[in-house]
Tab-separated table of C-alpha atoms in Angstrom:
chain	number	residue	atom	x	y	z
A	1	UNK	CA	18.328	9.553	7.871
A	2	UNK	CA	20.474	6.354	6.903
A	3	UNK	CA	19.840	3.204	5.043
A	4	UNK	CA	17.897	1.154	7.105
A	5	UNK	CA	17.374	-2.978	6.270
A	6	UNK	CA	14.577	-4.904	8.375
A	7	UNK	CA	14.406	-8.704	7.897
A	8	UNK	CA	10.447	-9.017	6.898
A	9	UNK	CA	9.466	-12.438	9.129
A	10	UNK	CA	11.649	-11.806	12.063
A	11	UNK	CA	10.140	-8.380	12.576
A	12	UNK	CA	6.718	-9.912	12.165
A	13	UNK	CA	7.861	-12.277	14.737
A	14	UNK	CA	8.931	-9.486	16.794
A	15	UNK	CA	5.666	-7.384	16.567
A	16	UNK	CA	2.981	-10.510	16.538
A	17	UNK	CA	0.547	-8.588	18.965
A	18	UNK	CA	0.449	-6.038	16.784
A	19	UNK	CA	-1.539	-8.086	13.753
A	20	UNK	CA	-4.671	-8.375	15.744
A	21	UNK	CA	-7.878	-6.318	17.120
A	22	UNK	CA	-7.412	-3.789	17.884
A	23	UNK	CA	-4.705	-2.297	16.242
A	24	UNK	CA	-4.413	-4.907	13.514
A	25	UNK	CA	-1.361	-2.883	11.914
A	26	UNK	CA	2.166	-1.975	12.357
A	27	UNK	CA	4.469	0.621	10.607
A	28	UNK	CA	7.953	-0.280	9.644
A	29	UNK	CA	8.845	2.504	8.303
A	30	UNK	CA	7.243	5.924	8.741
A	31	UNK	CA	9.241	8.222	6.673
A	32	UNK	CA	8.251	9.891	2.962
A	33	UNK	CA	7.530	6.553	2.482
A	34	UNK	CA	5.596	4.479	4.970
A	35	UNK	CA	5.309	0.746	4.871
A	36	UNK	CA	3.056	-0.968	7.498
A	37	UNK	CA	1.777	-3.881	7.888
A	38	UNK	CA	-1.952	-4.962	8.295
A	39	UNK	CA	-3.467	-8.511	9.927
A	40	UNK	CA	-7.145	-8.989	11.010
A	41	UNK	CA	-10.098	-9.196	11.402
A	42	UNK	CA	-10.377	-5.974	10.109
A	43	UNK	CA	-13.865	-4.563	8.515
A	44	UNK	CA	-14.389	-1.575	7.823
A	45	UNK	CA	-17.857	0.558	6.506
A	46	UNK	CA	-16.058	3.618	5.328
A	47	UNK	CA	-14.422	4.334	2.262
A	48	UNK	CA	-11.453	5.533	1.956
A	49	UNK	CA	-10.137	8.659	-0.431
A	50	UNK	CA	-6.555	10.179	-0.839
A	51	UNK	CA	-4.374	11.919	-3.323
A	52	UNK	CA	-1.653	9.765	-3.087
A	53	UNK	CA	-1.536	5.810	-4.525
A	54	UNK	CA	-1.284	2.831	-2.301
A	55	UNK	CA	1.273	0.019	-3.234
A	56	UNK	CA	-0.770	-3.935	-1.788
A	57	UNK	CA	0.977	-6.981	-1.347
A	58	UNK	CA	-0.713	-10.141	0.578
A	59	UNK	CA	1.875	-12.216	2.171
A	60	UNK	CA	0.082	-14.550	4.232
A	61	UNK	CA	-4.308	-14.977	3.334
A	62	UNK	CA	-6.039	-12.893	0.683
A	63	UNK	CA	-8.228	-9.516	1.516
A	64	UNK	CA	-10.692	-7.953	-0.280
A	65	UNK	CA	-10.437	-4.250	-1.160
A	66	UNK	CA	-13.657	-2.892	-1.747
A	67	UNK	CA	-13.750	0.138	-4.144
A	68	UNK	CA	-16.058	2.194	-5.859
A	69	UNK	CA	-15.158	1.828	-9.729
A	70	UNK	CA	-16.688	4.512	-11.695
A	71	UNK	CA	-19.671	5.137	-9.186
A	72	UNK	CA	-20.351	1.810	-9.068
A	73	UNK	CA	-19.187	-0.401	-5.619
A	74	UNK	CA	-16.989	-3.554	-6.667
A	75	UNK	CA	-14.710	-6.249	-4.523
A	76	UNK	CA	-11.204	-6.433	-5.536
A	77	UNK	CA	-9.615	-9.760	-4.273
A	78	UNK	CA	-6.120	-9.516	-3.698
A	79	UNK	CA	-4.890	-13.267	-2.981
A	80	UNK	CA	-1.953	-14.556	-1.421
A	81	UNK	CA	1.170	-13.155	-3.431
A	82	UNK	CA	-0.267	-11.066	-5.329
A	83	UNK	CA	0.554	-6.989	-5.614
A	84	UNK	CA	-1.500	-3.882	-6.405
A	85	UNK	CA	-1.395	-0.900	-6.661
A	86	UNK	CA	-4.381	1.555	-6.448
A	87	UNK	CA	-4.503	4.779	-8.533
A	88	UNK	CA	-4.833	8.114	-6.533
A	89	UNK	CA	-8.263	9.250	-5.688
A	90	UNK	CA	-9.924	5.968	-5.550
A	91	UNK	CA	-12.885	4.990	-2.956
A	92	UNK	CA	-12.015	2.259	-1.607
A	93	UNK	CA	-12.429	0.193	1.643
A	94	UNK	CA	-9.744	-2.500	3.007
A	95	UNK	CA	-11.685	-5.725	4.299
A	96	UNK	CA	-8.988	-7.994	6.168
A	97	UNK	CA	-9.902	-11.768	7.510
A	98	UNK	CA	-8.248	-13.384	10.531
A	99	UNK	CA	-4.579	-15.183	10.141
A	100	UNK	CA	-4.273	-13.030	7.207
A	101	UNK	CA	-0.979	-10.513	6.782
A	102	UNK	CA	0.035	-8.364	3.902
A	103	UNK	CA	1.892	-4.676	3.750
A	104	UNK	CA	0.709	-1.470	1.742
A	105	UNK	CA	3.240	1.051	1.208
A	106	UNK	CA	1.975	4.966	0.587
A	107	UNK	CA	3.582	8.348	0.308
A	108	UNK	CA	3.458	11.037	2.725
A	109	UNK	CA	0.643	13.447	2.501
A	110	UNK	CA	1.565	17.646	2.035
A	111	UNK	CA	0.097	20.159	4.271
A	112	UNK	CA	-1.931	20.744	1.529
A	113	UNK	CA	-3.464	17.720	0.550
A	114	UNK	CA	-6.526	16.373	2.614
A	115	UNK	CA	-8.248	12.752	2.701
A	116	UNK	CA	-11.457	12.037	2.471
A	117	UNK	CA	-13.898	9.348	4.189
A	118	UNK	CA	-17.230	8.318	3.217
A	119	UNK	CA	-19.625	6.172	5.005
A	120	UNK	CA	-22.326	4.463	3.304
A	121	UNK	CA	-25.329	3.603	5.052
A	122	UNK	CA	-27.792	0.993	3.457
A	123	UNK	CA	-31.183	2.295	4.867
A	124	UNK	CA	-33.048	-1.024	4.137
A	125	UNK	CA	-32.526	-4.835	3.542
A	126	UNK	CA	-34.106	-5.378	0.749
A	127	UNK	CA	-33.848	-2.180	-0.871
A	128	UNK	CA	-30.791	-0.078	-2.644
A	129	UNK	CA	-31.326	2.932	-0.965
A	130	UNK	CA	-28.307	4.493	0.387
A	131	UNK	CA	-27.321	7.457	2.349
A	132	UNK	CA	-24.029	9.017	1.777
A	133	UNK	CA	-21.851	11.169	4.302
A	134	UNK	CA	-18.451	12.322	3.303
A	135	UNK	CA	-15.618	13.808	5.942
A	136	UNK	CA	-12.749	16.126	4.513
A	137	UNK	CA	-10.426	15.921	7.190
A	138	UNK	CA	-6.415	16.345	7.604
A	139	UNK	CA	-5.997	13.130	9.250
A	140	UNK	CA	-7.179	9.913	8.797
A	141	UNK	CA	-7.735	8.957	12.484
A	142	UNK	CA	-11.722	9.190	12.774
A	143	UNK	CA	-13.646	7.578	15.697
A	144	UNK	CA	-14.541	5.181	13.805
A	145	UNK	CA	-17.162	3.565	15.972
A	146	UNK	CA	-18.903	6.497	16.700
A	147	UNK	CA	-18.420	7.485	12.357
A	148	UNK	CA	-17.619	10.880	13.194
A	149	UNK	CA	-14.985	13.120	12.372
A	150	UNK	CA	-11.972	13.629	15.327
A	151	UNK	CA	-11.123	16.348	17.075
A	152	UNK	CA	-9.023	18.115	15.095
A	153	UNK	CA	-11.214	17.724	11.791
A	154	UNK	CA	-13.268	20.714	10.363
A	155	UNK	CA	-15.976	21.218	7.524
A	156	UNK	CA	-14.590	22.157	3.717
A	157	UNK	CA	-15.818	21.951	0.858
A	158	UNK	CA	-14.871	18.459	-0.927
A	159	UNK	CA	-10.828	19.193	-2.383
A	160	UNK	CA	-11.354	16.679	-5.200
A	161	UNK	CA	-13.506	14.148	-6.563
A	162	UNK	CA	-13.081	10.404	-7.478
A	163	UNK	CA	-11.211	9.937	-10.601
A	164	UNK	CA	-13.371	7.927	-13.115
A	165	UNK	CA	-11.103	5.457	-14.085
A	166	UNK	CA	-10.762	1.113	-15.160
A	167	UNK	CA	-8.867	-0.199	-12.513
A	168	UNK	CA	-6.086	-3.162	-13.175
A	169	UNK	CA	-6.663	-6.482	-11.848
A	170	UNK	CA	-3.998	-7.504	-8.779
A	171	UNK	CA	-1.074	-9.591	-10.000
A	172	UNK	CA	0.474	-13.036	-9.246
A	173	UNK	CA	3.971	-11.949	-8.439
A	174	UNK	CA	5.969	-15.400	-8.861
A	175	UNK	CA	3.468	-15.791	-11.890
A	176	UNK	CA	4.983	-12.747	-13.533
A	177	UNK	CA	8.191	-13.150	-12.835
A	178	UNK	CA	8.707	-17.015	-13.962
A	179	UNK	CA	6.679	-15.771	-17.366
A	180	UNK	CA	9.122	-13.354	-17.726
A	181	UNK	CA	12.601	-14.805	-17.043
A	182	UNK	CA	14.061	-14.416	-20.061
A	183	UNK	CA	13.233	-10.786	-20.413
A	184	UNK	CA	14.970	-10.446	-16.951
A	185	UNK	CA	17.963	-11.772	-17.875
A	186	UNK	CA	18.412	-8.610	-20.479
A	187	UNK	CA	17.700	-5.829	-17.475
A	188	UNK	CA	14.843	-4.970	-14.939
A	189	UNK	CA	11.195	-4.601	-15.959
A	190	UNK	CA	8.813	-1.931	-14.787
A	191	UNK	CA	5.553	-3.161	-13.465
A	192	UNK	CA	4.245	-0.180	-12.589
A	193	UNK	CA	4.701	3.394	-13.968
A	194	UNK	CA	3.725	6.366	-16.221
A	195	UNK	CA	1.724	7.483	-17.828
A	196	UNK	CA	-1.056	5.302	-15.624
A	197	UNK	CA	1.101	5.386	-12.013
A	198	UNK	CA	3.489	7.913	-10.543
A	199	UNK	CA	4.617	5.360	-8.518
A	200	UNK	CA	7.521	3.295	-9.982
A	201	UNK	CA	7.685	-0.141	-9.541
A	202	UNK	CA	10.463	-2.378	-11.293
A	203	UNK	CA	11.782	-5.871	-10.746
A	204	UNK	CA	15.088	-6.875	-11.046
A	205	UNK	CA	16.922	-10.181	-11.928
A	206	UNK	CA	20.016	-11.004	-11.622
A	207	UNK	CA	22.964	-8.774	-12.393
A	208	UNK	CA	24.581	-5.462	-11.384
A	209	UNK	CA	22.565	-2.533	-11.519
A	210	UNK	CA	22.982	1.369	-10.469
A	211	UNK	CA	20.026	3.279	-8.652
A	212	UNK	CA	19.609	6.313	-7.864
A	213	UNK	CA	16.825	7.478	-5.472
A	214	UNK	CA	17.355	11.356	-6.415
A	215	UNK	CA	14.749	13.422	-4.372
A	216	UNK	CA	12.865	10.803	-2.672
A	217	UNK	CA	12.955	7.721	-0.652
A	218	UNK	CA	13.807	4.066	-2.403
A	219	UNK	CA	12.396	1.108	-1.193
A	220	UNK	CA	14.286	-2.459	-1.896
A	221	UNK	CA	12.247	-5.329	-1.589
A	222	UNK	CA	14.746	-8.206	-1.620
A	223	UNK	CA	12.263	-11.322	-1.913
A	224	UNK	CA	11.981	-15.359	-0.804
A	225	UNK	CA	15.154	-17.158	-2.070
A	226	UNK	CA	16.935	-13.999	-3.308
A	227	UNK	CA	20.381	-12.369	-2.193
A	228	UNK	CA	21.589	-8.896	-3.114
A	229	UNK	CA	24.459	-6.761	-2.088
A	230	UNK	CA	23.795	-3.325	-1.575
A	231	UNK	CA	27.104	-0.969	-2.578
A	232	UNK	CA	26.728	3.050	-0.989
A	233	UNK	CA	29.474	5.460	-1.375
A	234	UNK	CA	29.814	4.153	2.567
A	235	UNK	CA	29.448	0.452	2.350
A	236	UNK	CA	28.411	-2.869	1.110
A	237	UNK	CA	25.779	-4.104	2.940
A	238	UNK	CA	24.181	-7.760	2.422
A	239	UNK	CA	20.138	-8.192	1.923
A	240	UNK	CA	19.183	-10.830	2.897
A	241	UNK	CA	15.801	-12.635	1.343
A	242	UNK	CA	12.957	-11.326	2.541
A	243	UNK	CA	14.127	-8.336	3.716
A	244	UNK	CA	12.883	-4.284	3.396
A	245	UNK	CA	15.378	-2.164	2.655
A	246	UNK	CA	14.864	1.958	3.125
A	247	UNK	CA	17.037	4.466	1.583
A	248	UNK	CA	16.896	7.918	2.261
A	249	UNK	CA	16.721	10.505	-0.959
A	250	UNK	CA	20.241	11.044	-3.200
A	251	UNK	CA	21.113	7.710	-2.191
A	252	UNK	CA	23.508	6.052	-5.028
């Protein structure tokens, strides 16, 4: 694998049908690290479990990402530029309107690790009764207008529960960062991290900086009016604003 830069809008551009019913998604990359994008309409009745956390950015509309918050259902709102990221083992339920397009970015599941879907059915109108089904299954591609489990899915015995847990509240991106120039101008701030996140997310200002991906993939989101030089051991390579940038693990 080698460093790979996309330019955001012109592959957009490039993969338009894609953004719409019935696919309503598109992967740029689908390595340790998979970034796709999502359009709409796109509603969805099941909620969605995995062991892994899920990095949300709205470029174009806002979406609503329903969840269930310490047992009880809630609607997340993730508006135009803003980012979140959800905590592993999370219920939660993407609901996308039309003209709308954001990306999520996840990790690749191990062999061992299993997601989970649950459908909830609301039995009557006017009442809060509600049946509950739950799929364990190695893949996330269910029939999901039939609600039942694929082909290559088989019974077990739920692998984890839903972590009890206060979730954050999305984030204005350009918000944050023109609150925080001056801290910028001394080095990069983390936005996301430990001890809450084992996902690391930093921002970074301008200057010179060294990064190191070690054992796993690094993902350089070069954003709107922004221009960065990328130096390898290889080459220097421009990124140009809004642009993705992939590098493979030990990349320096």
């Amino acid at each position: 694998m080698e460093t790979k830069t996309v330019e955001i809008v012109k592959w957009i551009i490039e993969n338009k049908e894609e953004f719409v019913p019935p696919v309503c998604n598109k992967c740029m990359f689908s390595d340790y690290l998979k970034v796709f994008f999502v359009g709409g309409p796109n509603s969805r009745r099941d909620y969605h479990m995995e062991e892994g956390e899920e990095f949300f950015h709205q470029m174009t509309g806002d979406m609503v990402l329903k969840v269930i918050e310490r047992g009880v259902p809630r609607d997340i709102t993730i508006r135009e530029g803003e980012i979140f990221l959800l905590p592993s083992r999370v219920e939660h339920s993407p609901q996308r309107s039309p003209n709308t397009i954001g990306f999520v970015v996840e990790r690749t599941r191990d062999n061992t690790e299993f997601d989970c879907v649950r459908y909830i059915y609301q039995m009557f109108e006017d009442q809060e009764l509600i049946k509950r089904r739950a799929e364990h299954c190695s893949s996330i591609k269910i029939t999901r207008r039939l609600e039942t489990p694929g082909p290559k899915s088989f019974l077990i015995n739920a692998p984890y529960e839903p972590v009890p847990m206060d979730l954050a509240k999305p984030m204005n991106l350009l918000e944050y960062i023109d609150n925080h120039k001056d801290a910028l101008r001394s080095g990069p701030l983390q936005i996301y991290g430990a001890p809450t996140y084992s996902t690391d997310v930093w921002l970074y200002g301008e200057g010179k900086y060294s990064l190191d991906s070690q054992d796993y993939e690094l993902l350089i989101w070069t954003m709107e009016k922004s221009l960065s030089v990328l130096e390898t051991s290889d080459e220097g390579r421009p990124l140009e604003a809004m642009s993705m940038t992939r590098c493979p693990a030990q990349t320096k």
